[in-house]
Protein backbone atom coordinates (compact mmCIF):
# COMPACT_ATOMS: atom_id res chain seq x y z
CA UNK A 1 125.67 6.48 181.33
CA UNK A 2 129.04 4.46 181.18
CA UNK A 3 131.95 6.73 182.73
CA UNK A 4 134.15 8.77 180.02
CA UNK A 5 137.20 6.89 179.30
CA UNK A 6 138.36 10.57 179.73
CA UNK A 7 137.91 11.06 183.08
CA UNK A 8 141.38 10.39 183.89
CA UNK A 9 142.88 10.49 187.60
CA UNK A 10 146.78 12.09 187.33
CA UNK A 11 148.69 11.35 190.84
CA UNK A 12 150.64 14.29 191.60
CA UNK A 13 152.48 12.62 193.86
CA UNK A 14 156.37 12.13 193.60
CA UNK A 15 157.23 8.31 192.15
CA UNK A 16 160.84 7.25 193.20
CA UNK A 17 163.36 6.41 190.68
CA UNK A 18 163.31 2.52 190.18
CA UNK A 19 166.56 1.15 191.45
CA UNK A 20 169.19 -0.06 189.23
CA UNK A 21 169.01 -3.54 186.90
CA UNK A 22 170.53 -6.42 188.14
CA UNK A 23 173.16 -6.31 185.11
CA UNK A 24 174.18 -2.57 185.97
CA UNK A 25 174.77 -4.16 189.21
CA UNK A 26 176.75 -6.81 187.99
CA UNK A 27 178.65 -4.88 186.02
CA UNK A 28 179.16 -2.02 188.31
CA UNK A 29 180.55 -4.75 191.29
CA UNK A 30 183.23 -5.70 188.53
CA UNK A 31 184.33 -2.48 188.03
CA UNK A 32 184.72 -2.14 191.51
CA UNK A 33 186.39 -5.60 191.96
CA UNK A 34 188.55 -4.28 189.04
CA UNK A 35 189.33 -0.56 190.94
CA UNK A 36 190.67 -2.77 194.02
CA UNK A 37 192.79 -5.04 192.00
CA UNK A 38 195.14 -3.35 189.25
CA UNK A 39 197.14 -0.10 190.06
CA UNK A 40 196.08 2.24 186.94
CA UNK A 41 192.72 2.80 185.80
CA UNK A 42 192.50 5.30 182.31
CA UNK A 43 189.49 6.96 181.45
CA UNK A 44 189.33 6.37 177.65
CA UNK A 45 187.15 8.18 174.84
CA UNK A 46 186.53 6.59 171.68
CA UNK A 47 185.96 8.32 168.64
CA UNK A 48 184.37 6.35 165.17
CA UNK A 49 183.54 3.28 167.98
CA UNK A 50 183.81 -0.03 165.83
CA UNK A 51 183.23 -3.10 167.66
CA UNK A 52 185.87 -5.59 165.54
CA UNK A 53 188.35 -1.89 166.31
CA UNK A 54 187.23 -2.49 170.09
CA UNK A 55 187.99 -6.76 170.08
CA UNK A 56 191.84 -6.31 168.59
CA UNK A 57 192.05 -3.43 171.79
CA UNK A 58 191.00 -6.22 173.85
CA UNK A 59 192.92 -8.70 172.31
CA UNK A 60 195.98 -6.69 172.43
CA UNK A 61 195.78 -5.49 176.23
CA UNK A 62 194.58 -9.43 177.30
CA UNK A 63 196.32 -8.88 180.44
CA UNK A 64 193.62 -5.53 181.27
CA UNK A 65 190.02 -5.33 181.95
CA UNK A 66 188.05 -2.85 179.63
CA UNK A 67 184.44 -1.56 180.66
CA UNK A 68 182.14 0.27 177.63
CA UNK A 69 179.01 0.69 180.19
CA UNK A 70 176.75 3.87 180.26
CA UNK A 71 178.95 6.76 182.06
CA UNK A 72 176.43 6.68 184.83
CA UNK A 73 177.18 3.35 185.79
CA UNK A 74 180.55 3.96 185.76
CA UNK A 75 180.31 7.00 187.44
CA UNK A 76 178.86 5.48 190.63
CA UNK A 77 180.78 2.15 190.48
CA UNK A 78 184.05 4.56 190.95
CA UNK A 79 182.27 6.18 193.78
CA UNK A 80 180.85 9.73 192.73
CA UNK A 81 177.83 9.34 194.84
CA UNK A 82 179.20 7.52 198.33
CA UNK A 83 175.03 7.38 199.81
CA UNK A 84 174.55 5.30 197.23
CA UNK A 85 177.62 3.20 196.59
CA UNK A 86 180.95 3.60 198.06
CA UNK A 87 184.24 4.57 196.70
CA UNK A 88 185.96 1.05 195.72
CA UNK A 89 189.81 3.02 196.12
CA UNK A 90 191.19 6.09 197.54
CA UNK A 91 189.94 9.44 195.34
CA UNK A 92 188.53 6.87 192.36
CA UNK A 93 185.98 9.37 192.41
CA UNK A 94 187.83 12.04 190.80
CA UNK A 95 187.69 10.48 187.79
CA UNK A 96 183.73 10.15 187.97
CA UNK A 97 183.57 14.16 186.02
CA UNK A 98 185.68 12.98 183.04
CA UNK A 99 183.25 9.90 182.39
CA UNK A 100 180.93 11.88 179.99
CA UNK A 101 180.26 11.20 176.62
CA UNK A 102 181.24 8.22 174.40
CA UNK A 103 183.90 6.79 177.34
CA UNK A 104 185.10 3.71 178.64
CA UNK A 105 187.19 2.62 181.61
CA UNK A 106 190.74 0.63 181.39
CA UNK A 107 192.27 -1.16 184.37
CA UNK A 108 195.56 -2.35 183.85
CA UNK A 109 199.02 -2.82 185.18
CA UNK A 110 200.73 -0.97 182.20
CA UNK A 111 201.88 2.66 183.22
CA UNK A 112 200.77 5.48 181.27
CA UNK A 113 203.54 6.04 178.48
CA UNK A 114 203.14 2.44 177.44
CA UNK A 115 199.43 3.06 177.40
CA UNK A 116 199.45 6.58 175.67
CA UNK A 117 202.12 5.53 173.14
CA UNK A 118 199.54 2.54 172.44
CA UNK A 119 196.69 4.19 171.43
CA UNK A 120 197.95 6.76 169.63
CA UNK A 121 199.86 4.10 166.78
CA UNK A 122 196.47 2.31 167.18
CA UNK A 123 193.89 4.10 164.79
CA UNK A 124 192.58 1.57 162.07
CA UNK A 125 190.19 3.04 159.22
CA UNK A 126 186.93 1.76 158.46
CA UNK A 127 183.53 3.09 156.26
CA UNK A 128 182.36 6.04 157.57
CA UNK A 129 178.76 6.02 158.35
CA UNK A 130 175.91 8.24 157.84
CA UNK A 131 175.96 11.70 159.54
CA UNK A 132 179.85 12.18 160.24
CA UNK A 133 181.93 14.79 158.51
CA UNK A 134 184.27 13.52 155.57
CA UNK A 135 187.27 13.53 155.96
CA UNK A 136 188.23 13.58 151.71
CA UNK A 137 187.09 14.31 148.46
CA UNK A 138 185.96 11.64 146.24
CA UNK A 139 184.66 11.73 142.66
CA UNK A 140 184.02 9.41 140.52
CA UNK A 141 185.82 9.97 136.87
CA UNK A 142 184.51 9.95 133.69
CA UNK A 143 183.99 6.88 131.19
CA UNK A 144 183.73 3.28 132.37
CA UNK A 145 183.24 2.52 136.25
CA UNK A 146 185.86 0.83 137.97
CA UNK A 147 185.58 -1.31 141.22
CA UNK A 148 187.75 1.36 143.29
CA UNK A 149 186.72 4.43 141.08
CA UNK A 150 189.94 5.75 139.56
CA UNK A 151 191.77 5.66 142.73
CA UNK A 152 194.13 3.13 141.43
CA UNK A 153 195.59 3.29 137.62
CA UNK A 154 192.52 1.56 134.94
CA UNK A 155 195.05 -0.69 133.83
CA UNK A 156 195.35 -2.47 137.39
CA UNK A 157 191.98 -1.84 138.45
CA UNK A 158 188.41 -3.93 136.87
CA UNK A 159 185.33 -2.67 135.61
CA UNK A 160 182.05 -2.71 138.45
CA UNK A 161 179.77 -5.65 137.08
CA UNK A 162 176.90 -5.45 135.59
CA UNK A 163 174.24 -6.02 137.81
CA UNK A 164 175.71 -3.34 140.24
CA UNK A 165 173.98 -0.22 137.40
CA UNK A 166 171.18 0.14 138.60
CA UNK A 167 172.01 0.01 142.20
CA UNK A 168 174.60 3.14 141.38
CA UNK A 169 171.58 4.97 139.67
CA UNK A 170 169.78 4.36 142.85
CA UNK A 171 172.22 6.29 144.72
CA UNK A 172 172.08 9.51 142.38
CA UNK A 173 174.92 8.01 140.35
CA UNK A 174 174.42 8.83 136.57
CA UNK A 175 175.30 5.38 134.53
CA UNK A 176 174.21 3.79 131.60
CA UNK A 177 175.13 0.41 130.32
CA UNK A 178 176.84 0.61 127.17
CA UNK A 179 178.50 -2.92 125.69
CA UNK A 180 177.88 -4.69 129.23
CA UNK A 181 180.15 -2.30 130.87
CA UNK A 182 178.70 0.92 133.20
CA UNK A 183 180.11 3.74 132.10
CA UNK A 184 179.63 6.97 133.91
CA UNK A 185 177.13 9.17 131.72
CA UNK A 186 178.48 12.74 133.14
CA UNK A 187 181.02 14.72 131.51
CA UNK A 188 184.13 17.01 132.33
CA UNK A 189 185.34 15.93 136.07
CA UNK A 190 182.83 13.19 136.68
CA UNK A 191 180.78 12.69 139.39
CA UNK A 192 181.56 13.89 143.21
CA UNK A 193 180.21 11.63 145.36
CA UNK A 194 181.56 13.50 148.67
CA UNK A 195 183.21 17.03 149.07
CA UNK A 196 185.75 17.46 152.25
CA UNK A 197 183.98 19.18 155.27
CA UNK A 198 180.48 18.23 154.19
CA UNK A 199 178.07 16.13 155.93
CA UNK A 200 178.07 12.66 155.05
CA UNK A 201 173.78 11.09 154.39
CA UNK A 202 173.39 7.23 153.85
CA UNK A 203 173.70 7.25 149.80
CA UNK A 204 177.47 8.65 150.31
CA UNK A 205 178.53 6.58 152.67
CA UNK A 206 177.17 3.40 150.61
CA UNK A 207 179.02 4.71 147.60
CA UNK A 208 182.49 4.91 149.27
CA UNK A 209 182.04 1.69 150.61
CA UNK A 210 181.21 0.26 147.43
CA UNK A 211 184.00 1.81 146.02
CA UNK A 212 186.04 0.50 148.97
CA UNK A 213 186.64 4.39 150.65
CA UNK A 214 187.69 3.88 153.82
CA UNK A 215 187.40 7.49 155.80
CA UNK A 216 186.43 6.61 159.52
CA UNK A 217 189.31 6.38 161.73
CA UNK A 218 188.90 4.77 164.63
CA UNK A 219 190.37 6.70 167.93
CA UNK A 220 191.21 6.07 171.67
CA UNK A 221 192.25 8.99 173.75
CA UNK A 222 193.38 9.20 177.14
CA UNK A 223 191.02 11.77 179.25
CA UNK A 224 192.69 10.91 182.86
CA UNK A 225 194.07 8.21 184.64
CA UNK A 226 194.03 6.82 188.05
CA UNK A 227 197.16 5.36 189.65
CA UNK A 228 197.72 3.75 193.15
CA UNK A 229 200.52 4.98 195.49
CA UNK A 230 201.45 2.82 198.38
CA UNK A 231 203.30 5.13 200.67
CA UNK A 232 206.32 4.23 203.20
CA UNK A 233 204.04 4.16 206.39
CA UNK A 234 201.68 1.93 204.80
CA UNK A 235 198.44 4.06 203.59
CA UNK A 236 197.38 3.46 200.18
CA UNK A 237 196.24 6.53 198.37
CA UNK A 238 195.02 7.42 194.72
CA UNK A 239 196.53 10.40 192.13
CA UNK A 240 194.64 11.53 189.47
CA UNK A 241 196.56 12.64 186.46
CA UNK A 242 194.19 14.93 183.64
CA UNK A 243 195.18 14.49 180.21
CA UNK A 244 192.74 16.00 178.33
CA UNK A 245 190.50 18.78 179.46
CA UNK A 246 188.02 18.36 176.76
CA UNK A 247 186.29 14.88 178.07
CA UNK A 248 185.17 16.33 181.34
CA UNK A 249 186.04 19.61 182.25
CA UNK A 250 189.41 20.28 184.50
CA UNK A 251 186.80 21.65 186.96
CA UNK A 252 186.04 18.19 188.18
CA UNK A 253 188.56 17.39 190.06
CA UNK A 254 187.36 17.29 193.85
CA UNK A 255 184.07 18.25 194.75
CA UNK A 256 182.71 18.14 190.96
CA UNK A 257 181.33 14.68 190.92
CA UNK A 258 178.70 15.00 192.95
CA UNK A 259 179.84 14.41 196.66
CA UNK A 260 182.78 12.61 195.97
CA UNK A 261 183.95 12.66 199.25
CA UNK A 262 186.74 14.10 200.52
CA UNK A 263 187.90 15.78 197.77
CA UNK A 264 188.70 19.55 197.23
CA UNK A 265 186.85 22.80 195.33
CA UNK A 266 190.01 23.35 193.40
CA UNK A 267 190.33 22.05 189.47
CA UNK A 268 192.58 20.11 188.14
CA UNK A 269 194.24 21.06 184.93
CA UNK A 270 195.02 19.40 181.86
CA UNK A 271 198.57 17.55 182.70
CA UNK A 272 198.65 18.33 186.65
CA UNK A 273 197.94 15.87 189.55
CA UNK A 274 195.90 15.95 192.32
CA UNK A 275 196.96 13.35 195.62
CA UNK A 276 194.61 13.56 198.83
CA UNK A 277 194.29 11.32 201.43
CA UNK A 278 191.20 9.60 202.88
CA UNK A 279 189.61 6.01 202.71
CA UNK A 280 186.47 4.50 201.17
CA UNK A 281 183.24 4.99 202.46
CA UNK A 282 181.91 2.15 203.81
CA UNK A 283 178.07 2.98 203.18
CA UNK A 284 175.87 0.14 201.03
CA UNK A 285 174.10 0.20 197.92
CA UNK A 286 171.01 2.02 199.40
CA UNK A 287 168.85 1.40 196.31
CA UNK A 288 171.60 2.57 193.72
CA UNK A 289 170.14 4.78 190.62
CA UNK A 290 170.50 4.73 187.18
């Protein structure tokens, strides 16, 4: 009899984690290269991420470096795990608990205020997109459909074309063509595309675009930031300043990224500083994990 294609043999036996890609490497060795080079490093989170919001951030700080890797790359490339790759700068590592989430890293020469007061005047809007929260109510009024939807006077605004009916009755919108001109076949307040608080699902989000409803702000906050001290007897050592508690938990500050090295059980709180001394380890890569 030919053998059962079901007679399956399952190893048991523990694989090992394959070791990291080549362009994790790559990018992890810049980060490092970065760490050794310019005195600040910022933990950023992003909020709404847009990339043409994320190219005028790089065009604006074109004298920085700015790294948008997965947090466990960056994690390690600042030294979190020394058996696996070493610490690139004093106590980098205490920044390895606040890279969680949607995060990025900033080197730079610019000190923090310049850097805070940045990034809080920088918030562009955009479309919002399909499962975030809106941020406004928007309803369409009654009569004939305008290109921005009564939020500009009818006398300075133009009538939708056309062809666009039966894509609005595609997206729950009630028209009818009446003369060549969609008019909105609802009556008293019209039709509410989106309520404020609610859940935003594909056919809302194309509707305020259509209607040119920009809602999504795009946002950079400052977590934590890493500065270099270079003291009078010559040692170089590292401060980490913690900003905001929410993007990694002020628990993290010595021992809480996973063997940092060298660094101590207490927290750090949102706003304080933590200085200790100590040098990089000088371990290799030793088969560095995702």
């Amino acid at each position: 009899m030919p053998r059962s294609k079901r007679a399956k043999v399952v190893h048991l036996s523990k694989v090992e984690k394959k070791p990291i890609k080549a362009s994790n490497r790559a990018t992890a060795e810049k980060i490092q290269e970065c760490a050794a080079k310019y005195p600040y490093i910022y933990v950023l989170s992003v909020d709404n991420m847009r990339n043409q919001a994320l190219k005028e951030v790089r065009t604006q700080l074109s004298d920085s470096r700015l790294f948008f890797p997965k947090s466990s790359i960056q994690r390690l490339a600042l030294g979190s795990d020394p058996s696996k790759l070493p610490a690139p700068a004093p106590n980098t590592h205490l920044l390895a608990p606040h890279l969680t989430g949607a995060c990025g890293l900033l080197f730079t020469f610019r000190p923090p205020t310049e850097i805070t007061s940045f990034f809080t005047s920088f918030r562009p809007l955009d479309f919002a997109r399909a499962g975030v929260i809106a941020t406004t109510t928007f309803t369409l009024p009654p009569g004939i459909v305008y290109s921005l939807g009564g939020q500009i006077a009818a006398e300075e605004d133009v009538p939708v074309n056309h062809s666009v009916e039966p894509r609005l009755r595609a997206l729950g919108v009630p028209t009818r063509l009446v003369k060549g001109k969609v008019e909105l076949d609802a009556e008293g307040e019209g039709h509410k595309v989106c309520k404020e608080g609610d859940t935003l699902n594909s056919a809302q989000t194309a509707l305020l675009k259509m209607f040119g409803v920009a809602t999504s702000e795009f946002r950079v906050g400052v977590r934590a930031y890493w500065e270099r001290i270079e003291h009078m007897d010559g040692d170089e050592r590292g401060m980490v300043t913690v900003l905001d508690e929410g993007g990694g938990g002020g628990g993290g500050g010595g021992g809480g990224g996973g063997g940092g090295g060298g660094g101590g059980g207490g927290g750090v709180g949102a706003g304080e500083e933590m200085e200790l001394d100590g040098d990089a380890d000088e371990e290799g890569w030793d088969g560095l994990g995702d």
